[in-house]
Coordinates of C-alpha atoms in Angstrom, one line a residue:
M1 CA 5.3 -14.2 15.7
E2 CA 6.8 -11.2 17.4
E3 CA 10.0 -13.0 17.6
K4 CA 10.1 -13.6 14.0
Q5 CA 9.3 -10.0 13.0
D6 CA 12.1 -8.6 15.1
R7 CA 14.8 -10.3 13.2
R8 CA 16.9 -8.0 11.1
F9 CA 18.6 -8.5 7.9
T10 CA 20.5 -6.4 5.3
R11 CA 20.0 -5.5 1.8
R12 CA 22.7 -8.0 1.1
D13 CA 20.1 -10.7 1.8
V14 CA 17.9 -9.8 -0.8
F15 CA 19.4 -10.4 -4.3
T16 CA 16.5 -11.2 -6.3
A17 CA 13.4 -13.6 -6.2
S18 CA 15.4 -16.4 -6.9
A19 CA 16.2 -19.8 -5.1
G20 CA 19.3 -18.3 -3.7
A21 CA 17.3 -15.4 -2.1
A22 CA 14.6 -17.6 -1.0
A23 CA 17.1 -19.7 0.9
V24 CA 18.8 -16.7 2.3
L25 CA 15.7 -15.1 3.8
G26 CA 14.3 -18.5 4.8
A27 CA 17.5 -19.1 6.8
A28 CA 17.1 -15.8 8.4
G29 CA 13.7 -16.8 9.7
L30 CA 11.8 -14.4 7.7
P31 CA 8.1 -15.0 6.3
V32 CA 9.2 -15.5 2.6
L33 CA 7.3 -17.7 0.4
A34 CA 9.1 -20.8 -0.8
T35 CA 8.3 -19.7 -4.3
A36 CA 11.7 -19.7 -6.3
T37 CA 11.8 -23.4 -7.4
P38 CA 13.1 -23.4 -11.0
A39 CA 10.6 -23.9 -13.6
L40 CA 12.2 -27.0 -14.9
A41 CA 13.1 -30.0 -12.6
D42 CA 16.6 -31.0 -11.8
T43 CA 16.8 -33.9 -14.3
D44 CA 15.4 -34.2 -17.9
H45 CA 13.4 -37.5 -16.5
D46 CA 11.3 -35.3 -14.1
R47 CA 11.3 -32.0 -16.2
G48 CA 8.2 -29.9 -15.1
R49 CA 7.0 -32.6 -12.7
G50 CA 6.2 -31.9 -9.1
L51 CA 5.5 -28.3 -9.8
R52 CA 2.5 -26.2 -10.0
V53 CA 1.9 -22.7 -10.9
E54 CA 0.1 -20.3 -8.7
P55 CA -0.8 -16.4 -8.8
L56 CA 1.5 -14.4 -6.9
I57 CA -1.4 -12.3 -5.8
P58 CA -4.3 -14.5 -4.9
A59 CA -7.5 -13.5 -7.1
R60 CA -9.5 -12.9 -3.9
N61 CA -6.8 -10.0 -2.8
R62 CA -6.7 -7.9 -6.1
G63 CA -8.3 -4.9 -5.3
I64 CA -8.5 -1.1 -6.8
I65 CA -8.8 2.2 -4.8
L66 CA -11.6 4.3 -6.4
Y67 CA -9.2 7.2 -6.6
S68 CA -7.9 5.7 -9.8
V69 CA -11.1 5.8 -11.3
R70 CA -12.5 9.0 -9.6
D71 CA -13.5 10.8 -12.8
R72 CA -16.0 8.1 -13.7
I73 CA -17.4 7.7 -9.8
S74 CA -18.0 11.4 -9.8
A75 CA -19.2 11.7 -13.6
A76 CA -22.8 12.9 -14.2
P77 CA -25.0 11.0 -16.5
D78 CA -23.5 11.5 -20.0
N79 CA -23.6 10.3 -23.8
S80 CA -20.1 8.8 -23.8
G81 CA -21.2 5.0 -23.2
V82 CA -18.7 4.8 -20.4
P83 CA -19.9 3.7 -16.9
Y84 CA -20.5 6.7 -14.3
G85 CA -21.5 6.7 -10.6
F86 CA -21.0 3.7 -8.2
E87 CA -23.4 1.2 -9.6
R88 CA -22.1 1.2 -13.0
V89 CA -18.3 1.7 -12.4
L90 CA -18.3 -1.2 -9.7
A91 CA -20.2 -3.4 -11.9
R92 CA -17.5 -2.7 -14.5
L93 CA -14.7 -3.3 -12.1
A94 CA -16.2 -6.7 -11.0
E95 CA -16.3 -7.8 -14.8
I96 CA -12.8 -6.8 -15.2
G97 CA -12.2 -9.1 -12.4
Y98 CA -11.3 -7.2 -9.2
K99 CA -12.7 -8.5 -5.8
E100 CA -12.1 -5.6 -3.5
I101 CA -12.7 -2.0 -3.5
E102 CA -10.8 0.6 -1.4
F103 CA -12.8 3.6 -1.2
A104 CA -11.6 7.3 -1.3
G105 CA -15.0 9.0 -0.7
Y106 CA -18.5 8.1 -0.5
N107 CA -20.1 10.7 -3.1
Q108 CA -21.1 10.4 -6.7
S109 CA -23.1 13.2 -8.9
T110 CA -26.5 13.9 -7.3
E111 CA -28.0 13.9 -10.8
I112 CA -27.8 10.1 -10.7
L113 CA -30.4 9.6 -8.0
G114 CA -31.6 13.2 -7.4
R115 CA -29.8 13.0 -4.1
Q116 CA -26.6 11.9 -2.7
I117 CA -26.0 7.9 -2.5
T118 CA -26.0 6.4 1.1
P119 CA -23.3 3.8 2.5
K120 CA -26.1 1.3 2.8
E121 CA -27.0 1.8 -0.9
I122 CA -23.3 1.5 -1.6
R123 CA -23.1 -1.7 0.3
K124 CA -25.8 -3.4 -1.8
I125 CA -24.0 -2.4 -4.7
L126 CA -20.9 -4.2 -3.4
D127 CA -22.8 -7.1 -2.5
D128 CA -24.6 -7.5 -5.7
N129 CA -21.3 -7.5 -7.6
G130 CA -19.7 -9.9 -5.5
L131 CA -17.3 -7.1 -4.2
V132 CA -15.7 -6.5 -0.7
A133 CA -14.7 -3.4 0.6
N134 CA -11.1 -3.8 1.9
G135 CA -10.5 -0.1 3.1
T136 CA -11.1 3.4 2.9
H137 CA -9.0 6.7 2.7
T138 CA -10.8 9.0 4.9
Q139 CA -9.9 11.6 7.6
I140 CA -8.6 10.0 10.8
N141 CA -9.8 12.5 13.4
P142 CA -10.5 11.9 17.0
A143 CA -13.8 13.9 17.1
T144 CA -15.3 12.1 13.7
F145 CA -13.7 8.7 14.4
E146 CA -16.7 6.9 15.7
Q147 CA -18.8 8.0 12.7
Q148 CA -16.4 7.0 10.2
M149 CA -16.2 3.6 11.9
D150 CA -20.0 3.4 11.4
I151 CA -19.5 3.9 7.6
A152 CA -16.8 1.5 7.5
Q153 CA -18.7 -1.2 9.2
E154 CA -21.7 -0.4 7.2
L155 CA -19.7 -1.1 4.0
G156 CA -17.9 -4.4 5.6
M157 CA -14.6 -3.1 6.0
K158 CA -12.1 -4.9 8.0
N159 CA -9.8 -1.8 7.7
I160 CA -10.0 2.0 8.1
G161 CA -7.4 4.2 7.1
T162 CA -6.2 7.6 5.4
G163 CA -4.1 8.8 2.7
S164 CA -2.2 11.3 4.8
D165 CA 0.8 11.3 7.3
P166 CA 0.0 11.1 11.0
T167 CA 1.8 14.3 11.0
N168 CA 3.5 16.6 8.4
T169 CA 6.5 17.6 10.2
A170 CA 9.9 16.4 10.5
Y171 CA 10.1 16.7 14.3
K172 CA 10.4 13.6 16.6
A173 CA 8.1 15.3 19.2
D174 CA 5.3 15.7 16.8
W175 CA 5.6 12.2 15.8
D176 CA 5.4 11.1 19.6
A177 CA 2.2 13.1 19.8
A178 CA 0.8 11.5 16.6
A179 CA 1.8 7.9 17.8
D180 CA -0.2 8.5 21.1
T181 CA -3.2 9.4 19.2
W182 CA -3.0 6.7 16.9
N183 CA -2.6 4.2 19.6
E184 CA -5.5 5.2 21.0
L185 CA -7.6 5.4 17.9
G186 CA -6.2 1.9 16.8
R187 CA -7.3 0.4 20.1
R188 CA -10.9 2.0 19.6
A189 CA -10.9 0.4 16.0
R190 CA -9.6 -3.0 17.3
A191 CA -12.5 -3.0 19.8
R192 CA -14.8 -2.9 16.8
G193 CA -13.1 -5.4 14.8
L194 CA -11.4 -2.8 12.5
R195 CA -7.6 -2.2 11.7
L196 CA -6.3 1.3 11.7
Y197 CA -3.7 2.3 8.9
T198 CA -1.9 5.0 7.3
H199 CA -0.4 5.3 3.6
N200 CA 2.6 6.9 2.8
H201 CA 3.8 9.2 0.1
D202 CA 7.6 9.8 -0.3
A203 CA 7.9 12.3 2.3
A204 CA 7.0 9.9 5.2
Y205 CA 10.3 8.0 4.6
S206 CA 12.2 11.5 4.6
F207 CA 14.6 11.9 7.8
L208 CA 13.8 13.0 10.9
L209 CA 15.3 16.2 12.5
D210 CA 15.9 14.8 15.7
T211 CA 19.5 16.2 16.9
G212 CA 22.2 18.6 16.4
P213 CA 22.1 22.6 17.0
L214 CA 18.6 23.9 17.7
D215 CA 17.1 26.7 15.5
A216 CA 15.8 30.0 16.6
N217 CA 12.5 28.1 17.5
G218 CA 14.4 25.7 19.8
K219 CA 14.0 22.9 16.9
P220 CA 16.8 20.5 16.2
T221 CA 18.5 21.0 12.6
R222 CA 20.0 17.6 11.8
S223 CA 19.1 14.3 11.8
S224 CA 20.0 10.8 13.5
G225 CA 19.4 9.0 10.3
K226 CA 16.1 7.8 11.3
R227 CA 13.2 7.9 8.8
R228 CA 9.9 9.5 9.9
L229 CA 7.5 6.9 9.4
E230 CA 10.0 4.1 10.6
Y231 CA 10.3 6.0 13.9
F232 CA 6.3 5.8 13.7
F233 CA 6.4 2.1 13.5
D234 CA 8.5 1.7 16.7
K235 CA 6.5 4.4 18.7
T236 CA 3.0 2.8 17.7
D237 CA 1.4 -0.6 19.1
P238 CA 1.5 -3.6 16.5
R239 CA -1.6 -4.4 17.9
Y240 CA -3.5 -1.2 17.1
V241 CA -1.6 0.6 14.3
F242 CA -1.1 -0.8 10.7
F243 CA 0.3 0.5 7.4
E244 CA -0.4 0.5 3.7
L245 CA 2.5 0.9 1.7
D246 CA 2.3 2.5 -1.6
I247 CA 5.1 1.0 -3.5
F248 CA 5.5 3.8 -6.2
W249 CA 5.8 6.4 -3.6
A250 CA 8.2 4.0 -1.7
Y251 CA 10.4 3.8 -4.5
V252 CA 10.3 7.5 -5.0
A253 CA 11.7 7.8 -1.5
R254 CA 14.4 5.5 -2.5
Y255 CA 15.3 8.1 -5.2
K256 CA 14.6 11.4 -3.5
H257 CA 15.6 10.7 0.3
K258 CA 19.1 9.3 0.3
T259 CA 21.2 11.7 2.1
Y260 CA 21.1 13.6 5.6
T261 CA 23.1 15.9 7.8
D262 CA 24.2 13.9 11.0
R263 CA 24.6 15.8 14.5
W264 CA 28.1 16.6 13.6
G265 CA 27.3 18.6 10.4
R266 CA 28.6 15.5 8.3
Q267 CA 26.5 14.4 5.3
Q268 CA 25.4 10.7 5.3
T269 CA 24.3 8.5 2.7
S270 CA 21.5 5.9 3.4
L271 CA 19.7 4.1 0.8
F272 CA 15.9 3.3 1.6
D273 CA 14.7 -0.1 0.8
P274 CA 10.9 -0.6 0.5
I275 CA 11.3 -4.7 0.8
L276 CA 13.2 -4.2 3.9
T277 CA 11.0 -1.9 5.3
V278 CA 8.0 -4.9 4.9
A279 CA 9.9 -8.2 5.0
P280 CA 10.7 -7.8 9.0
Q281 CA 7.1 -7.1 10.1
P282 CA 4.8 -8.2 7.1
L283 CA 1.8 -8.4 9.4
R284 CA 1.7 -4.6 10.0
F285 CA 1.1 -4.1 6.3
P286 CA -2.5 -5.7 5.2
L287 CA -2.8 -3.3 2.4
F288 CA -0.6 -2.2 -0.4
H289 CA -1.0 0.2 -3.3
A290 CA 0.1 -1.7 -6.4
K291 CA 1.2 1.4 -8.3
D292 CA 3.8 1.5 -11.1
G293 CA 6.3 3.8 -12.7
N294 CA 9.0 4.3 -14.9
R295 CA 12.3 5.7 -14.0
N296 CA 12.6 9.2 -15.3
T297 CA 15.4 11.4 -13.7
A298 CA 14.2 14.5 -15.5
V299 CA 11.1 14.7 -13.2
P300 CA 11.3 15.6 -9.5
N301 CA 10.2 12.4 -8.3
G302 CA 12.4 10.2 -10.5
H303 CA 9.4 8.1 -11.7
D304 CA 6.4 8.7 -14.0
M305 CA 3.3 6.9 -12.9
V306 CA 2.0 4.1 -15.5
P307 CA -0.4 1.4 -15.4
F308 CA 0.5 -1.6 -13.4
G309 CA 2.9 -4.0 -15.0
E310 CA 3.9 -1.2 -17.7
G311 CA 6.8 0.0 -15.6
D312 CA 10.1 -0.6 -14.0
I313 CA 9.0 -1.5 -10.6
N314 CA 9.8 -5.3 -9.9
F315 CA 6.5 -6.5 -8.3
Q316 CA 7.4 -10.3 -8.7
Q317 CA 10.7 -9.6 -6.4
F318 CA 8.7 -7.4 -4.2
F319 CA 5.7 -9.5 -3.7
Q320 CA 7.5 -12.8 -3.6
T321 CA 10.1 -11.8 -1.1
I322 CA 7.7 -10.1 1.5
G323 CA 5.7 -13.5 1.5
E324 CA 2.3 -13.7 3.2
Q325 CA 0.4 -13.4 0.2
D326 CA -2.9 -14.5 1.8
F327 CA -2.6 -11.7 4.3
H328 CA -1.7 -9.0 2.0
H329 CA -4.3 -7.1 -0.2
A330 CA -2.9 -5.4 -3.4
N331 CA -5.1 -2.2 -4.4
W332 CA -4.3 -0.8 -8.0
E333 CA -3.8 2.8 -8.1
Q334 CA -2.6 5.2 -10.7
D335 CA -3.2 8.9 -9.7
T336 CA -2.9 10.0 -13.3
A337 CA -5.2 7.5 -14.9
P338 CA -8.0 9.9 -15.7
G339 CA -8.2 10.9 -19.1
G340 CA -10.7 13.9 -18.8
T341 CA -13.0 14.8 -21.3
T342 CA -11.0 14.0 -24.5
A343 CA -10.6 10.3 -23.1
P344 CA -13.5 9.5 -20.8
A345 CA -12.8 5.7 -20.8
Q346 CA -9.1 5.8 -20.1
S347 CA -9.2 5.1 -16.3
L348 CA -11.3 2.2 -16.6
D349 CA -9.1 0.9 -19.7
F350 CA -6.0 1.1 -17.5
A351 CA -8.1 -0.6 -14.4
A352 CA -8.4 -3.4 -17.0
L353 CA -5.0 -3.4 -18.3
S354 CA -3.5 -3.1 -14.8
Y355 CA -5.8 -6.4 -13.6
T356 CA -4.6 -8.4 -16.3
N357 CA -0.8 -7.8 -15.7
M358 CA -1.4 -8.0 -12.0
S359 CA -3.2 -11.6 -12.5
E360 CA -0.2 -12.8 -14.6
L361 CA 2.2 -12.4 -11.7
T362 CA 3.0 -16.1 -11.0
I363 CA 5.3 -18.3 -8.8
Y364 CA 6.1 -21.7 -8.9
R365 CA 5.6 -24.4 -5.8
R366 CA 6.3 -27.8 -5.2
R367 CA 3.2 -30.1 -4.9

């Protein structure tokens, strides 16, 4: 497995999620699905025979991070008729079809029970609705890590993570220190049957400052062209440290972080490719945020968030090319889903639309 993940290939290898691309990636020894069979067979006599259609994201691996419906998780009992709190919201998500839940906190309004809900009570709600917790965004802090792992195991998770970067600086020394900490925490997590993961925003895929003249504080001012989180990949142990690619923010990084100044002061261009980040090492990415966007160069991020399947990101190409569909878990997220008091049902409505669009991504396989 390690030998396969060390293979290198280029953007030229990824044309589309087509028969040609599958052949190229397969020849390179990469873990791509053999899913690019034409919808029709080669002859009229055999048209459509020998094929079957399968979901690109298996139903059991379709999830949601509760940050997308945080307005309804945190809502107090009201007269809107819209579900509120863990019990009602999780029941609605299960009714929609979601099978997995990624947590973004464990609190709800104390008006529901007259006190705060407990992890044990949340676990019962999950079990009663046939839901599985696949991860969490919590603080990864050595001082509280054992307590957070206790909660994760109470809820039945296999992954424990954070929505923050391991460090917020651009300097290699800080990423080295973070890697040391995460390797140790990841080792502790593995000993308890958990995988430790970090989630990216666009800044994680901006460039390190790791070369060139030093500033007044002795810090480097230029870049070798290495991106922060990609450096972290190499510094952390693949047995202990894993990643959740936020696909939307990865494409924002592609839009925003294109140029750097090299050690000689020359501006260089380097195009970030989210697919090529995952495909050589797919087993380091158990989780994804399936977050969609429309291109809009009038806004700083170059994209506006929209429900899954309503934007421009080519999820068909993405998930088909990276392969390993049984290992990868896709959690729908939309930061802007809550509609406020004027549209209290909006986040759950977007959750339903996004689930439908996710379930309609399909591939064709030979029987």
